[in-house]
Coordinates of C-alpha atoms in Angstrom, one line a residue:
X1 CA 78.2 66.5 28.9
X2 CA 76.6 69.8 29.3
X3 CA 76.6 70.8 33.0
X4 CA 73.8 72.5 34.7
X5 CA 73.4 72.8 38.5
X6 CA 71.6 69.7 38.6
X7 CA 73.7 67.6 37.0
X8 CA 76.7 69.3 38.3
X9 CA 75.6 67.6 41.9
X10 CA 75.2 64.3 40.1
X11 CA 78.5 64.1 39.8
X12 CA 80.5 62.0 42.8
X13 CA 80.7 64.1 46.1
X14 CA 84.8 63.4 45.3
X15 CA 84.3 65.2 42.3
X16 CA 82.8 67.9 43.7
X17 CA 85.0 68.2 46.3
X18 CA 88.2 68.6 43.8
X19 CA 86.2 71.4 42.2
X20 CA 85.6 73.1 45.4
X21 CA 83.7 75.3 43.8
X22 CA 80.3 76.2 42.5
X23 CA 77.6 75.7 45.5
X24 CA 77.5 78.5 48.7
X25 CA 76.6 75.8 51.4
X26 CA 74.4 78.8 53.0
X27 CA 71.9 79.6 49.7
X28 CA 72.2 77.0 46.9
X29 CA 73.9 79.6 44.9
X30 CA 77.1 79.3 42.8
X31 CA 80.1 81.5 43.4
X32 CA 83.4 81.9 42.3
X33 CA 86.5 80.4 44.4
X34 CA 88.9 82.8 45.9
X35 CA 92.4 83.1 44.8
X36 CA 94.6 80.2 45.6
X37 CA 97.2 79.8 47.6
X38 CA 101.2 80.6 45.9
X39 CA 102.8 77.8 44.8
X40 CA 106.6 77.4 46.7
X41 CA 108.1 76.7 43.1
X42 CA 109.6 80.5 41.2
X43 CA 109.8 78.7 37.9
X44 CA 106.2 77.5 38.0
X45 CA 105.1 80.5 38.7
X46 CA 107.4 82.1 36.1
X47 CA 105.4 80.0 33.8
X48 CA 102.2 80.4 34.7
X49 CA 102.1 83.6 34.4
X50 CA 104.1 84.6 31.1
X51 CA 102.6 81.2 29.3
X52 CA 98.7 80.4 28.6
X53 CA 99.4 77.3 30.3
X54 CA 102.3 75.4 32.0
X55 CA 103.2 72.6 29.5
X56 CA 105.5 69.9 30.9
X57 CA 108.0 70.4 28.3
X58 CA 108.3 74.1 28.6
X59 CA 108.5 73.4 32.4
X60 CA 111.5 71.1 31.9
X61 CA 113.3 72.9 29.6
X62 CA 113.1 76.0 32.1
X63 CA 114.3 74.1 34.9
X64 CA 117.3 73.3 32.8
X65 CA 117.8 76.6 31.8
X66 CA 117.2 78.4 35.0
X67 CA 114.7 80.9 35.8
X68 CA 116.2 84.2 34.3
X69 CA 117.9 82.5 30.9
X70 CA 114.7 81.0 30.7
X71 CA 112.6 84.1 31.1
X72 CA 115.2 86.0 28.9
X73 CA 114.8 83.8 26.1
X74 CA 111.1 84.0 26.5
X75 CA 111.9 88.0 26.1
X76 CA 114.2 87.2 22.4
X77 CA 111.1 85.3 20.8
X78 CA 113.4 85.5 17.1
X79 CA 116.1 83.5 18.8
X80 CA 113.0 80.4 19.5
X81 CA 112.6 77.9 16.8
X82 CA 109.2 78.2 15.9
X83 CA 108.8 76.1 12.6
X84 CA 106.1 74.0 14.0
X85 CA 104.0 77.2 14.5
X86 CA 104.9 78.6 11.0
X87 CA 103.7 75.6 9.3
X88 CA 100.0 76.1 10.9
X89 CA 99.9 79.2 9.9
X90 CA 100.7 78.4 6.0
X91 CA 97.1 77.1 5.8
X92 CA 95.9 80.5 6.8
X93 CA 97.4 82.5 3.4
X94 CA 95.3 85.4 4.9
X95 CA 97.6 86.7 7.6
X96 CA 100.0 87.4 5.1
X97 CA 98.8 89.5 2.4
X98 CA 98.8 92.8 1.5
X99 CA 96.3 95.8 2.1
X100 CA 95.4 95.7 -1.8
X101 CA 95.0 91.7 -1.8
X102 CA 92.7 91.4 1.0
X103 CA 90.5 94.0 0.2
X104 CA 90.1 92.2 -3.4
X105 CA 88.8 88.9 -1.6
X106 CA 85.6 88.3 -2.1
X107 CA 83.6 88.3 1.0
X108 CA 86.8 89.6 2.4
X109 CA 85.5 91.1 6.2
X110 CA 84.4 87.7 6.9
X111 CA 87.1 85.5 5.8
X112 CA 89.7 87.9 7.4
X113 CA 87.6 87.9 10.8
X114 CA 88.1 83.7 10.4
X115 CA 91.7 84.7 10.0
X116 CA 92.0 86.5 12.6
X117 CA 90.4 84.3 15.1
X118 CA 91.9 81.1 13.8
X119 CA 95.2 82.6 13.8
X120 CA 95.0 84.5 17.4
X121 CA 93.6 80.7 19.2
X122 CA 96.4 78.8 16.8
X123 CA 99.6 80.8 18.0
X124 CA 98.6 81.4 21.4
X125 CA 98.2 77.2 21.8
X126 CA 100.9 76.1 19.4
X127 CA 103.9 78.6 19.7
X128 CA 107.0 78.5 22.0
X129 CA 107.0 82.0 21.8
X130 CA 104.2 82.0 25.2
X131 CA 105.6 85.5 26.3
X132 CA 105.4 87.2 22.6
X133 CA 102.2 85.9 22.4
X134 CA 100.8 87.2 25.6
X135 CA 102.2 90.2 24.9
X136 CA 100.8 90.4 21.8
X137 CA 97.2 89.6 23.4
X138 CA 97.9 92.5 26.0
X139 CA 98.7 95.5 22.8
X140 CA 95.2 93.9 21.4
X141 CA 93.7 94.9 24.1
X142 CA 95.6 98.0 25.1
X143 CA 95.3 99.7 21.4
X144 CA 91.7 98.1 21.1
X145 CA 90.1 97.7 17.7
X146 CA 86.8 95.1 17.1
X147 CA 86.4 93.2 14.5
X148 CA 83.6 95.0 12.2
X149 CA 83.6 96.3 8.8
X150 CA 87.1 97.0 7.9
X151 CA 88.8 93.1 8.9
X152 CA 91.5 93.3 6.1
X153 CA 93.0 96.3 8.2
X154 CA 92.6 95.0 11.4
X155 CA 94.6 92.0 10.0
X156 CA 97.4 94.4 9.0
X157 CA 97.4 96.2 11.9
X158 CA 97.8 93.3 14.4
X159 CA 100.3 92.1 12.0
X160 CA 102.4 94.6 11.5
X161 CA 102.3 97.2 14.2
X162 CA 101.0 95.2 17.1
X163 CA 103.2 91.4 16.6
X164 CA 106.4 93.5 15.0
X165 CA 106.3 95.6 18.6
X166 CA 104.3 93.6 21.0
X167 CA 108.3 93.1 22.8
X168 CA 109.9 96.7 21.2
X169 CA 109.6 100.3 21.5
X170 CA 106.1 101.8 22.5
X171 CA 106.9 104.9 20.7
X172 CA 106.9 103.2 17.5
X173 CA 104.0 101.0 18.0
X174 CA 101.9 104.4 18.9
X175 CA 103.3 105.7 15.7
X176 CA 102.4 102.6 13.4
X177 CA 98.8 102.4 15.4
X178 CA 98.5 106.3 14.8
X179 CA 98.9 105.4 11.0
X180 CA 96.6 102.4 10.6
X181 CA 93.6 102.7 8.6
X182 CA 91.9 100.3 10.8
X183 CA 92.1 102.6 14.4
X184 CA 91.7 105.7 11.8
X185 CA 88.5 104.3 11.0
X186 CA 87.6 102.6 14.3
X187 CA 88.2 105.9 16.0
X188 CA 86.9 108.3 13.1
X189 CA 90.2 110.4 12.5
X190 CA 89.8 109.7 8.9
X191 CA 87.1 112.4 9.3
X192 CA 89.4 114.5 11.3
X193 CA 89.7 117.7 9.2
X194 CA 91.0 121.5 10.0
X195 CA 86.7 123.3 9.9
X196 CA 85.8 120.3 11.7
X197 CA 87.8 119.0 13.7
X198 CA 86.8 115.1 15.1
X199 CA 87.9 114.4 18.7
X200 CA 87.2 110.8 19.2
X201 CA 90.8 109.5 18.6
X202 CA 92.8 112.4 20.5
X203 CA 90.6 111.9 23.3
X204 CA 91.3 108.2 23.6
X205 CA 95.0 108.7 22.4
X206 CA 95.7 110.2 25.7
X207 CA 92.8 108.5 28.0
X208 CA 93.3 104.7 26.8
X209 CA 97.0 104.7 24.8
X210 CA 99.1 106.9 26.6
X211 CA 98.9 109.4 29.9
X212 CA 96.0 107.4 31.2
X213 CA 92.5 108.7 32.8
X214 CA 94.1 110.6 35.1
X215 CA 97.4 111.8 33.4
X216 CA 96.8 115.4 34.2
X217 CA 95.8 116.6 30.1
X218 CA 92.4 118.9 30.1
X219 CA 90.2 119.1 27.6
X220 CA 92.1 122.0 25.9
X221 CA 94.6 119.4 25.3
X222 CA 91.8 117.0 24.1
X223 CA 91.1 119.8 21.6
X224 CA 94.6 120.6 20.9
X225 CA 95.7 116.9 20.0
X226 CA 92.6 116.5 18.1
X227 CA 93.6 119.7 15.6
X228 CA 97.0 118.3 15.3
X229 CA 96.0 115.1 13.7
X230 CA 94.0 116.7 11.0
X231 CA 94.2 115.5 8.4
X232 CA 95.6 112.2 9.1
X233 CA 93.5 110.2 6.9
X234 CA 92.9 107.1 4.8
X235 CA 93.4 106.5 0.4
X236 CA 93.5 103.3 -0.6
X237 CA 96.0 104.6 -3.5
X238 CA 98.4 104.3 -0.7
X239 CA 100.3 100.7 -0.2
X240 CA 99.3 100.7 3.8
X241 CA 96.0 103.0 3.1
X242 CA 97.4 105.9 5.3
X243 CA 97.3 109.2 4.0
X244 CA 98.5 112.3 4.8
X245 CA 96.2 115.5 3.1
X246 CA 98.0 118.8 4.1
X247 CA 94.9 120.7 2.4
X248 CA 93.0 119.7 5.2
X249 CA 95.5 119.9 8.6
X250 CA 95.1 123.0 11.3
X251 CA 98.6 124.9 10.6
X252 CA 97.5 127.4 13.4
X253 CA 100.2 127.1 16.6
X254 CA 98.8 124.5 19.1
X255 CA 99.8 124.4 23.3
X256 CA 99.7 121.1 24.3
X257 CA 100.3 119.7 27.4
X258 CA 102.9 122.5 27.9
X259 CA 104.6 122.3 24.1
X260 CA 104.1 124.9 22.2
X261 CA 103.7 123.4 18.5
X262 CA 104.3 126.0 16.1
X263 CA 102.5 127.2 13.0
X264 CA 102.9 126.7 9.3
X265 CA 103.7 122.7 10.2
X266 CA 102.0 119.3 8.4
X267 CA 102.5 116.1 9.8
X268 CA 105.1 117.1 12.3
X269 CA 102.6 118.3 14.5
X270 CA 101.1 114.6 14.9
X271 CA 104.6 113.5 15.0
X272 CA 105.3 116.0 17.5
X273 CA 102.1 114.8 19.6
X274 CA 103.3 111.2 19.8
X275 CA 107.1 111.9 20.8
X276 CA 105.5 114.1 24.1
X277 CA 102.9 111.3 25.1
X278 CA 105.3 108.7 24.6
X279 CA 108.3 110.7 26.7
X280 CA 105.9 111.8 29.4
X281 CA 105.9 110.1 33.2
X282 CA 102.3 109.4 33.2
X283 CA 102.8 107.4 30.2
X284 CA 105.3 105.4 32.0
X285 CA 103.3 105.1 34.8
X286 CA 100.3 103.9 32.7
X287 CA 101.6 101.3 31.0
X288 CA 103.4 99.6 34.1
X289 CA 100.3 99.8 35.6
X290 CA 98.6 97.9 33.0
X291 CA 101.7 95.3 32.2
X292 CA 101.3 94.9 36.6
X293 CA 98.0 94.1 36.6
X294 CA 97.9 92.0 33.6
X295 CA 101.1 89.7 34.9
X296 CA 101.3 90.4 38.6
X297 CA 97.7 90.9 40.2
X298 CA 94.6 93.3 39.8
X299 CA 96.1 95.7 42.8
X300 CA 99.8 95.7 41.9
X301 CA 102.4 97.0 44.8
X302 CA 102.7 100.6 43.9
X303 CA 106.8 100.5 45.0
X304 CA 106.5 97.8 41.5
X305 CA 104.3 100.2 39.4
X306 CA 106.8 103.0 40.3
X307 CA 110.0 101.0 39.2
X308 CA 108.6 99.5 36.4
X309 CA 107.3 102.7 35.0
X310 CA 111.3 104.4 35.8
X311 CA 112.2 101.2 33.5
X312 CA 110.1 102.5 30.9
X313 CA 111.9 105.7 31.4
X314 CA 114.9 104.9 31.6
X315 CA 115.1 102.7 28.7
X316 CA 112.9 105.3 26.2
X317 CA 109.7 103.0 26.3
X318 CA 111.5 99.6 25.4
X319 CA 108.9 97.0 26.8
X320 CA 111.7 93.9 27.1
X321 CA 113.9 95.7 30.1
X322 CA 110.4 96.5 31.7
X323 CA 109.1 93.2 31.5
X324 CA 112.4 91.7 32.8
X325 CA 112.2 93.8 35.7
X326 CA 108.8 92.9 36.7
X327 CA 109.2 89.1 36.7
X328 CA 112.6 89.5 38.5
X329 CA 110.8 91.7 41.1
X330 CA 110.1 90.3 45.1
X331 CA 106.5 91.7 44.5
X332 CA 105.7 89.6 41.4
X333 CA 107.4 86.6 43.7
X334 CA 105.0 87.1 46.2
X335 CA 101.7 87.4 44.1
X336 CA 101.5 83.3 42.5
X337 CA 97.4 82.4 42.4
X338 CA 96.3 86.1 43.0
X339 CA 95.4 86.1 38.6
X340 CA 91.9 84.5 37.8
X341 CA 92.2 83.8 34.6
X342 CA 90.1 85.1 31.8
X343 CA 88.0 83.3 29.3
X344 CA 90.1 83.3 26.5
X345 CA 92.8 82.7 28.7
X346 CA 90.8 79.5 30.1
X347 CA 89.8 78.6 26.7
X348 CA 93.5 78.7 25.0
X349 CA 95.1 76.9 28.3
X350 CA 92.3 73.9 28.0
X351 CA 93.4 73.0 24.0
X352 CA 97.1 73.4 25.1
X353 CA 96.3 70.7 28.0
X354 CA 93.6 68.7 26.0
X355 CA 94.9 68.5 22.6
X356 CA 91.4 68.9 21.7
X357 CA 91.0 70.1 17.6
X358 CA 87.8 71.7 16.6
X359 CA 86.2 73.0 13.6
X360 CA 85.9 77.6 13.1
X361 CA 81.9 77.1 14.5
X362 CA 83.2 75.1 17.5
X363 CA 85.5 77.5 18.4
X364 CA 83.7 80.8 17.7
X365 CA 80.4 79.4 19.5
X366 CA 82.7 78.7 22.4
X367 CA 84.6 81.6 22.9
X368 CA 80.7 83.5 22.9
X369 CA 80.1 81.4 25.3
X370 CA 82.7 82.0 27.0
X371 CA 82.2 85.8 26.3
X372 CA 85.8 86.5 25.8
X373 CA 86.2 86.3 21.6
X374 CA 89.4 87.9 20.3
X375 CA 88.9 91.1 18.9
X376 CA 84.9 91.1 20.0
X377 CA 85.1 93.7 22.7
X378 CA 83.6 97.1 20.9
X379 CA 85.0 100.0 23.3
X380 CA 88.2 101.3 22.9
X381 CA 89.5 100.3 26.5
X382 CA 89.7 96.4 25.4
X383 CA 88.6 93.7 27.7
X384 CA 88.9 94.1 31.0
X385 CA 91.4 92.6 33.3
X386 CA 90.8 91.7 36.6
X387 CA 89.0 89.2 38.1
X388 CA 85.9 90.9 39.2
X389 CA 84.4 91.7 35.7
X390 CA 84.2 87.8 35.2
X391 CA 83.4 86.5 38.1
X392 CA 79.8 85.3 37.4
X393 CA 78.2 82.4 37.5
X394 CA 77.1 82.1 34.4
X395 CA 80.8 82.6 33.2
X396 CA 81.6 80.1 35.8
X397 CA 79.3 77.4 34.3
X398 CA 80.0 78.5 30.8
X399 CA 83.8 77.6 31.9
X400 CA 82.6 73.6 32.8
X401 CA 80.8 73.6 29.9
X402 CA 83.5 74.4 27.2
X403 CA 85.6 71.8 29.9
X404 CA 83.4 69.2 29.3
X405 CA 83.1 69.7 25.6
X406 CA 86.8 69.6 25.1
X407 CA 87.2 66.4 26.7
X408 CA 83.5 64.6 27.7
X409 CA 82.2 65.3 24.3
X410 CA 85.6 64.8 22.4
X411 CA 86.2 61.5 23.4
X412 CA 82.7 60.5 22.8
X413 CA 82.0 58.5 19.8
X414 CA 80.8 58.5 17.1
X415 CA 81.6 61.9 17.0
X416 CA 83.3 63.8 14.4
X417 CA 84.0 67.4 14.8
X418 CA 86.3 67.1 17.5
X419 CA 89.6 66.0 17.7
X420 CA 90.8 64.7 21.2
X421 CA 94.9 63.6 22.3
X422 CA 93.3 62.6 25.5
X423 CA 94.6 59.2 25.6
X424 CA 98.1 59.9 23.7
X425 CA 98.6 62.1 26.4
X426 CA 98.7 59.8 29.5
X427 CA 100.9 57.2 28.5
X428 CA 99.9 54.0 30.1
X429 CA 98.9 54.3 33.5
X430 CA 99.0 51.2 35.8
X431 CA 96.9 53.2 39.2
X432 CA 94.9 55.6 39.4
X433 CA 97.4 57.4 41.3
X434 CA 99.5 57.2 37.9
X435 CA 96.3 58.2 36.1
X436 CA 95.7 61.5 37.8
X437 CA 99.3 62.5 37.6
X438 CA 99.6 61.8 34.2
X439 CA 96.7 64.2 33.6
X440 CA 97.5 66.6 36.3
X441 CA 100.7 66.7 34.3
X442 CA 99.0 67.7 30.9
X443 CA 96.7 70.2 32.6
X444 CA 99.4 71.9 35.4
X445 CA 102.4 70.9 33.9
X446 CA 103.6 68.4 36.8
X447 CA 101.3 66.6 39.3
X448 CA 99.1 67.8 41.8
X449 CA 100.2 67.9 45.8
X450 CA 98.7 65.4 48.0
X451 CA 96.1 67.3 49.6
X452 CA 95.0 67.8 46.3
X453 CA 95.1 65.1 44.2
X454 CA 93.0 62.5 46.8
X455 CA 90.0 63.9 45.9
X456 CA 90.5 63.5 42.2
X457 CA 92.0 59.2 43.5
X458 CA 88.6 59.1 45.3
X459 CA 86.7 60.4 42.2
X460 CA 88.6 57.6 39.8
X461 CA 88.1 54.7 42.3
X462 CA 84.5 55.8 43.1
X463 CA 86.4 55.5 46.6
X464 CA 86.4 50.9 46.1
X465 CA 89.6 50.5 48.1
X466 CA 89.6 47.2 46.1
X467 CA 89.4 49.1 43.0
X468 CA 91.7 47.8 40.1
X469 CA 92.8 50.2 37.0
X470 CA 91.9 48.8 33.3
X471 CA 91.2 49.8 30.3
X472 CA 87.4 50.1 30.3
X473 CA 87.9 52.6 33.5
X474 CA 90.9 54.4 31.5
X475 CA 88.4 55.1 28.9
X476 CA 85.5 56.2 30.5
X477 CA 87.2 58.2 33.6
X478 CA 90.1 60.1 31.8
X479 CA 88.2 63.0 30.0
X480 CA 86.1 63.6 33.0
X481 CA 88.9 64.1 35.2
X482 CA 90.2 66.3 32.8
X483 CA 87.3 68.3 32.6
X484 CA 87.5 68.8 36.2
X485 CA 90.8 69.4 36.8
X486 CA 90.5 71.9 34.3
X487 CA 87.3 73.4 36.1
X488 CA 89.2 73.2 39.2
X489 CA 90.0 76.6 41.2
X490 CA 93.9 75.3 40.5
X491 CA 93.6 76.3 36.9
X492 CA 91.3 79.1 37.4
X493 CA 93.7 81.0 39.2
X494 CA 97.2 81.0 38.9

């Protein structure tokens, strides 16, 4: 089922009601629905935010543990059995091979850009490791790189600077990004030489990776930075393609930020560079400004920006102790359904609720749709984060759409393409009470409150108080109340 306005309002006025979005009563048009309320329950907030979805499993298994064991093994992803992920991921020999082997593929940008899709949507819906993954999502976007001309690199990078750090030391993830061929080609310091100096990569170095917009560098710094990454450069005689060509680096004495860098150096001088961003307060203060906004709301309390960031500080840029502290703060307590979710976000919690398989095309016509694919975003600054850059309606309708397609269209027959767990999902439900827990279950990760779930009872019975669950109704109810509990404001915000 494709939805347009019109055939949105053909739906039952109980189906419409559980969306409560989509039509302002005053001018036909379609908005977005505020934030929701917080839910009472710590854990499930826990979960919904540090997970792409709240699966009942994960939800259980944290109740057992407690809310801090359970958010501190989320923060040791090596300690989590993750075979069942690693066995995906065997089909996709891609991810794991070496700078020399990818670039010897034939058509090797596009079958590493299927790689890289396929294996971003695959972890992110099949690994226990929700938090790594998230915050493997959030570098992505932080260190930004789009998919292009050089996809064998990008592969490396995201594999091993950006997944081997996503939970480590920043100061080493700067480093390994510094070095990548892909964001020294993406950002043109492969160009960067001593006559000629290129300032694309020092400027976003300290704008978008480090001190932030308005970390207090000035354009002599800009200039300064710039000169002492000369000659950091790409040879694919190298094993990882970086190279560093001295005949070519500014060895004149460079003041930056307040350091004085002296002459006659190589290399050190980037080194140097990377060690004063990464040490400096605004750095601090940038990145626990990002990591609040991306897992607390899109205006963070400043009193938890301010002891976040002394985290980072305090613990020389180790992301773990500052992610700890932010999801053990009051403020983070207090902020449950202020985060819209993003597309990709939306699109990755549907298959973890639907079980819904699909063919590369599926997927990668979706996520356009949707707006939000990985690695598509072609600025440096990475997608943006907070609700107001995707609240549309188009987005919004582009959000029922994919809903419907993952469960409408997937458990339509005779169709082939899509793989739907629909139906193994619910177990056997005797009322439609039990049938819209059992799917409020797979899509929240436990059922809905009573003010809530009526509307999707009255949408199931078609509101026949005589109404009697069977089969027939099983089959031709459950993927729509999927779809629309998945389109619902509920699972938009969180």
């Amino acid at each position: 089922m494709t939805l347009s306005r019109r055939n949105f309002l053909k739906l039952s006025s109980a189906a419409a009601g559980a969306l409560a979005v989509g039509i302002n009563p005053g001018t036909g048009a379609w908005r977005m629905p505020a934030a929701q309320n917080a839910p009472a329950d710590p854990i499930l907030h826990l979960l919904n935010r540090l997970a792409y979805s709240v699966r009942p499993d994960a939800l259980e298994r944290a109740r057992s543990l407690g809310y801090e064991a359970y958010l501190d093994e989320q923060l040791n992803p090596a300690d989590i059995d993750d075979a069942d992920m690693d066995a995906r991921l065997a089909w996709i020999p891609i991810l794991n091979m070496d700078r020399r082997a990818l670039t010897s593929l034939s058509n090797d940008d596009y079958r590493a850009y299927i790689a890289l899709i396929e294996g971003m949507v695959l972890r992110a819906v099949y690994s226990r490791r929700q938090l790594y993954e998230r915050m493997v999502e959030f570098w992505t976007d932080h260190f930004n790189v789009s998919e292009g001309d050089n996809n064998g690199d990008l592969i490396i990078l995201h594999r091993d600077v950006i997944r081997r750090n996503a939970l480590g030391n920043f100061r080493t993830m700067a480093l390994g990004v510094a070095r990548s061929p892909s964001m020294l080609y993406y950002l043109d310091n492969y160009l960067n030489v001593a006559e000629h100096p290129n300032e694309n990569y020092a400027r976003e170095l300290l704008e978008l990776h480090t001190l932030g917009v308005d970390g207090g560098y000035t354009e002599d710094d800009v200039k300064a930075v710039a000169r002492a990454f000369t000659g950091w450069t790409i040879h694919d005689g190298t094993e990882d393609g970086f190279y560093f060509d001295p005949d070519v680096h500014d060895t004149d004495e460079k003041l930056i930020l307040g350091h004085t860098l002296p002459a006659g150096r190589g290399i050190e001088d980037g080194l140097h560079v990377l060690g004063i961003l990464a040490d400096h307060p605004a750095t601090a203060r940038f990145i626990a400004t990002k990591l609040c906004i991306r897992f607390v709301s899109d205006t963070p309390p400043q009193s938890l920006v301010d002891s976040a960031a002394m985290q980072f500080i305090d613990h020389d840029g180790e992301i773990a102790p500052v992610l700890r502290h932010i999801f053990t703060s009051q403020e983070f307590q207090a902020a449950a359904g202020q985060k819209l979710r993003r597309p990709l976000d939306f699109f990755i919690g549907a298959l973890r609720s639907t079980g819904t398989e699909l063919p590369f095309w599926r997927m990668e016509e979706a996520l356009y749709d949707l707006a939000q694919p990985p690695y598509g975003w072609h600025p440096p600054d990475g997608y943006p984060d907070i609700a107001g850059a995707w609240m549309s309606s188009s987005g919004l309708l582009a959000r029922w759409n994919v809903a419907m397609m993952l469960t409408n269209e997937a458990a339509s027959e005779p169709y082939t393409d899509l793989r739907t767990r629909l139906f193994e999902r619910i177990g056997t439900p005797e009322t439609a009470s039990d049938l819209v827990d059992a799917v409020a279950e797979q899509v929240f990760g436990m059922p809905l409150p009573d003010d809530q779930r009526q509307s999707y009872i009255e949408f199931v019975t078609d509101g026949n108080e005589q109404f009697a669950l069977d089969d027939h109704l099983i089959a031709t109810k459950t993927p729509t109340l999927f779809g629309l509990m998945l389109a619902s404001p509920a699972f938009q915000w969180r």
